[in-house]
Coordinates of C-alpha atoms in Angstrom, one line a residue:
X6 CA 75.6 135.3 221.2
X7 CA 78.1 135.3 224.3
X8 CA 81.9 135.9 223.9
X9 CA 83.8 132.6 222.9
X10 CA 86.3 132.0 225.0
X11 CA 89.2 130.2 224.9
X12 CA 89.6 126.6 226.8
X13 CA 90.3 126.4 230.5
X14 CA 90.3 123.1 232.6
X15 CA 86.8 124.3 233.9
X16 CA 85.7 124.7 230.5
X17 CA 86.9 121.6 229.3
X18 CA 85.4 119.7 232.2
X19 CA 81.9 120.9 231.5
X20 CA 82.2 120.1 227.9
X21 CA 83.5 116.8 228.4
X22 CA 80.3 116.2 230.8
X23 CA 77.9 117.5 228.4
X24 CA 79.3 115.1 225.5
X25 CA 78.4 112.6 227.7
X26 CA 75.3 112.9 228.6
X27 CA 74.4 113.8 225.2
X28 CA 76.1 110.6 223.9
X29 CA 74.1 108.8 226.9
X30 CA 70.6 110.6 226.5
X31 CA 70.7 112.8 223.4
X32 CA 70.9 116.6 223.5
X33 CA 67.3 117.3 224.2
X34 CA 67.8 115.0 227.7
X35 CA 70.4 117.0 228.7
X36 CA 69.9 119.6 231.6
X37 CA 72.5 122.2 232.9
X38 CA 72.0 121.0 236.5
X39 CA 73.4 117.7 235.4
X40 CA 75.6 118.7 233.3
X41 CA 77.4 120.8 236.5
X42 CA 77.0 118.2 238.6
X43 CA 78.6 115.4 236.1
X44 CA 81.5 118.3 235.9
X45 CA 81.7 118.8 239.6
X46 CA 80.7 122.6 239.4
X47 CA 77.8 124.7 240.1
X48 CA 75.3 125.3 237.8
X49 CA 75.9 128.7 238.0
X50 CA 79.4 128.1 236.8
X51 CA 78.0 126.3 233.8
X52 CA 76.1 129.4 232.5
X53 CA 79.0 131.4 233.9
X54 CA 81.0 130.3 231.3
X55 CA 78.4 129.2 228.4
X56 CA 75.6 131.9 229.0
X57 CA 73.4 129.3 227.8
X58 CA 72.0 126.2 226.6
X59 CA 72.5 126.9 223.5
X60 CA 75.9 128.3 224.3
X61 CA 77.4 125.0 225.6
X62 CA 75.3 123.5 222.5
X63 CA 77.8 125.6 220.3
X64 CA 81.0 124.6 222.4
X65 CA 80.3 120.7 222.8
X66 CA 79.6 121.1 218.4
X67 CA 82.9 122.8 218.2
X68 CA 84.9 120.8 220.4
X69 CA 83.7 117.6 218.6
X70 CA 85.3 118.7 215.9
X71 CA 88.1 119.7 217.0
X72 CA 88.4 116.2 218.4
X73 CA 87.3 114.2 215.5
X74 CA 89.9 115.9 212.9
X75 CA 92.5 115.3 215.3
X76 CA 92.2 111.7 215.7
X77 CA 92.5 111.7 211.7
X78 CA 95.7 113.4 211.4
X79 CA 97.0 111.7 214.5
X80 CA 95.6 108.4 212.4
X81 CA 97.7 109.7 209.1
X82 CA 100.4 110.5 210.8
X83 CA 101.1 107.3 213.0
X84 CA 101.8 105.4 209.9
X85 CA 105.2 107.8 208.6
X86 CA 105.2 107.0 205.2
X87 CA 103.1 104.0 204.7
X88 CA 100.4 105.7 202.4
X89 CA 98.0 102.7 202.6
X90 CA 98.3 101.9 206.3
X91 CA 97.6 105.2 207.0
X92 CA 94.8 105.6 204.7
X93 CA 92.9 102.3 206.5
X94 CA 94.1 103.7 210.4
X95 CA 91.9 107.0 209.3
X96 CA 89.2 105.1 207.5
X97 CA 88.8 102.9 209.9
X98 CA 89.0 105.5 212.6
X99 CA 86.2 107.4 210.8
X100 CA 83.9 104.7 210.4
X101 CA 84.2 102.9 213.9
X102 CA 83.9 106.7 215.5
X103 CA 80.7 107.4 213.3
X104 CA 78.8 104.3 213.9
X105 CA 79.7 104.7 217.9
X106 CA 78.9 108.3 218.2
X107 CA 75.4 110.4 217.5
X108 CA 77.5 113.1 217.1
X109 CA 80.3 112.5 215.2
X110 CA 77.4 110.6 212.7
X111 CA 75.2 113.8 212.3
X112 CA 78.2 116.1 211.7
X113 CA 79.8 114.3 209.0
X114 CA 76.1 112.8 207.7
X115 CA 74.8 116.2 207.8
X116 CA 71.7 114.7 209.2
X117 CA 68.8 116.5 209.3
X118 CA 65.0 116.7 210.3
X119 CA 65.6 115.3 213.4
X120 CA 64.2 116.2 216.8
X121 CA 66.9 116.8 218.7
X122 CA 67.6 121.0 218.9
X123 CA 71.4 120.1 218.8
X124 CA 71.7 118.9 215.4
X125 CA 71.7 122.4 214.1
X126 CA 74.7 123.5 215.5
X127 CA 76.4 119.9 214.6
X128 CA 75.3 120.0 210.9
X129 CA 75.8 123.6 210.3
X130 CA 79.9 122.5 210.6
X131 CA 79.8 119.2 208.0
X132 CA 81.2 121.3 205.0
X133 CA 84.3 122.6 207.9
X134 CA 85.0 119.3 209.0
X135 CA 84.9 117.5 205.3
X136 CA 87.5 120.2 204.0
X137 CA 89.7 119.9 207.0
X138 CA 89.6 116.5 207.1
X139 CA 90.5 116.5 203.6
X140 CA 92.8 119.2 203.9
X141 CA 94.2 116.6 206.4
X142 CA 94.9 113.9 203.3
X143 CA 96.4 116.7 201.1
X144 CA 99.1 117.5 203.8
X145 CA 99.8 113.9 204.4
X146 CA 99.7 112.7 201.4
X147 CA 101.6 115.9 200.1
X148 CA 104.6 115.2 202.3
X149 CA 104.7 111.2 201.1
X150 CA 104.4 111.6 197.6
X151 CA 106.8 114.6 196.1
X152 CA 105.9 115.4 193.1
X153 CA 102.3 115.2 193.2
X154 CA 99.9 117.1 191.2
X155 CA 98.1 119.7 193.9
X156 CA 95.0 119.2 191.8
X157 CA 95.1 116.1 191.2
X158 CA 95.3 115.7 195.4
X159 CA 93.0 117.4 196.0
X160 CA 90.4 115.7 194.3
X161 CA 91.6 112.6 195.4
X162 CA 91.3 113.5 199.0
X163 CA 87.7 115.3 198.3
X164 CA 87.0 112.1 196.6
X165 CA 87.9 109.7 199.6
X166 CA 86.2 111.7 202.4
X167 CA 82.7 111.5 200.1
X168 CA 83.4 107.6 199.6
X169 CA 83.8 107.2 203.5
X170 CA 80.9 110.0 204.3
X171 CA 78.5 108.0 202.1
X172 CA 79.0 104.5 203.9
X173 CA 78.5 106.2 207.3
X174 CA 75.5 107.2 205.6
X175 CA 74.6 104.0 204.0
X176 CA 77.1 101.0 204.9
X177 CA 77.1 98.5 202.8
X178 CA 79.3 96.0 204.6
X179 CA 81.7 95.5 207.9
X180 CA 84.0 98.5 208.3
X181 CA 87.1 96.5 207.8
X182 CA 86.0 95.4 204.7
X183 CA 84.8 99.3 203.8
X184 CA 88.0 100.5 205.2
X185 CA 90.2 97.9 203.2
X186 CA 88.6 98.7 199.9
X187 CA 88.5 102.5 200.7
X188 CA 92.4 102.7 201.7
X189 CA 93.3 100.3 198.6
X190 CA 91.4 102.9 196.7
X191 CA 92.8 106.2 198.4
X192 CA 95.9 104.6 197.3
X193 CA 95.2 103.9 193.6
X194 CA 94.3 107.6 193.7
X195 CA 96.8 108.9 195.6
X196 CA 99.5 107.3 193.3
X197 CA 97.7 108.6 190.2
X198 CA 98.2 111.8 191.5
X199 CA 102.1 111.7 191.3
X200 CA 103.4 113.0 188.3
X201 CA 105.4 111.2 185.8
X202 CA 109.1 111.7 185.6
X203 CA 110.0 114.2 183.0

C-alpha cells in the first residue's frame, strides 16, 4: 500500500485522465502509458505519484466519490429552502449521473461479479458514499425543517437514497418521472419528520 497523498495539480491531472479513459474503455483497457500521456506527464511521473496500477485504481475510486457527493450537496443546497426542488435537483442529479457513468453506477449499485479488476475498489466504498449522501439530506433537510425529529430524519434520508439506489439498479420509468415521484415522496417524508407543535 503506498502513502496517500494529498491532491496536487499533477495529481489531479492524472486522475482526471484516468476517469476518462476508464469511462471511454473500462478499467481493464486502461494502461499507465496512456494515462501519462492523456495527463501530459511521463509515465514515470504517474507511478511517481500512484506507485501502482492499483494505486491510481484506489485514487480515481476515491476521487469519484468525492465528486459525486459534492454535486449532491451542491444539488441541495442550490435550492435554499425549497425542500422539494431540492430533493428532485439531487434525484435527478443522481439518476442522470448513474445511468451516464460506469462508475458512479457500480459505486452506488454495489455491482459485483464483474470482470473489470476496478470494481473492487469502487464497490468496497457503496456503504461510505450511501451514508454521506444521506448524511447529506439530514444536514439539509435539518437546517429547513426546525424542529424535526433526528430519528425520524434520518430514516427518511436512509429511506430516499435506497428508493433512488434501487432504480439505478432497476429503473422502472424516465428519470424525470422517477425523480418527480421520489422528491414528492422525500417530501411527504421529510414533513412527517417535523414534530408537532406542543
Amino acid at each position: 500500500m503506498i502513502e496517500q497523498r494529498g491532491a496536487t495539480p499533477v495529481r489531479d491531472s492524472i486522475v482526471d485522465a484516468a476517469r476518462a479513459l476508464t469511462v471511454a474503455t473500462g478499467w481493464g483497457g486502461v494502461r499507465m502509458g496512456a494515462v501519462a500521456a492523456a495527463a501530459g506527464v511521463s509515465r514515470q511521473t504517474v507511478y511517481n505519484e500512484f506507485g501502482s496500477k492499483a494505486g491510481l485504481a484506489e485514487a480515481l475510486a476515491r476521487h469519484e466519490v468525492d465528486r459525486f457527493v459534492g454535486d449532491v450537496r451542491a444539488a441541495l443546497l442550490a435550492h435554499g429552502s425549497d425542500v422539494r426542488a431540492g430533493a428532485y435537483a439531487a434525484i435527478a442529479h443522481t439518476l442522470t449521473t448513474a445511468a451516464d457513468n460506469p462508475l458512479v453506477k457500480a459505486i452506488l449499485s454495489s455491482a459485483r461479479g464483474g470482470s473489470d479488476e476496478l470494481l473492487p475498489y469502487l464497490t468496497t466504498r457503496a456503504e461510505v458514499v450511501l451514508t454521506e449522501a444521506s448524511g447529506a439530506l439530514i444536514d439539509w433537510a435539518g437546517d429547513h425543517l426546525p424542529g424535526a425529529d433526528q430519528a425520524a430524519l434520518a430514516f427518511a434520508a436512509d429511506a430516499v437514497v435506497r428508493l433512488v439506489v434501487s432504480h439505478i439498479v432497476l429503473p422502472r420509468s424516465p428519470i424525470d418521472q422517477t425523480a418527480t415521484a421520489l422528491a414528492d415522496l422525500a417530501v411527504h417524508l421529510f414533513s412527517a419528520a417535523v414534530r408537532p407543535p406542543r
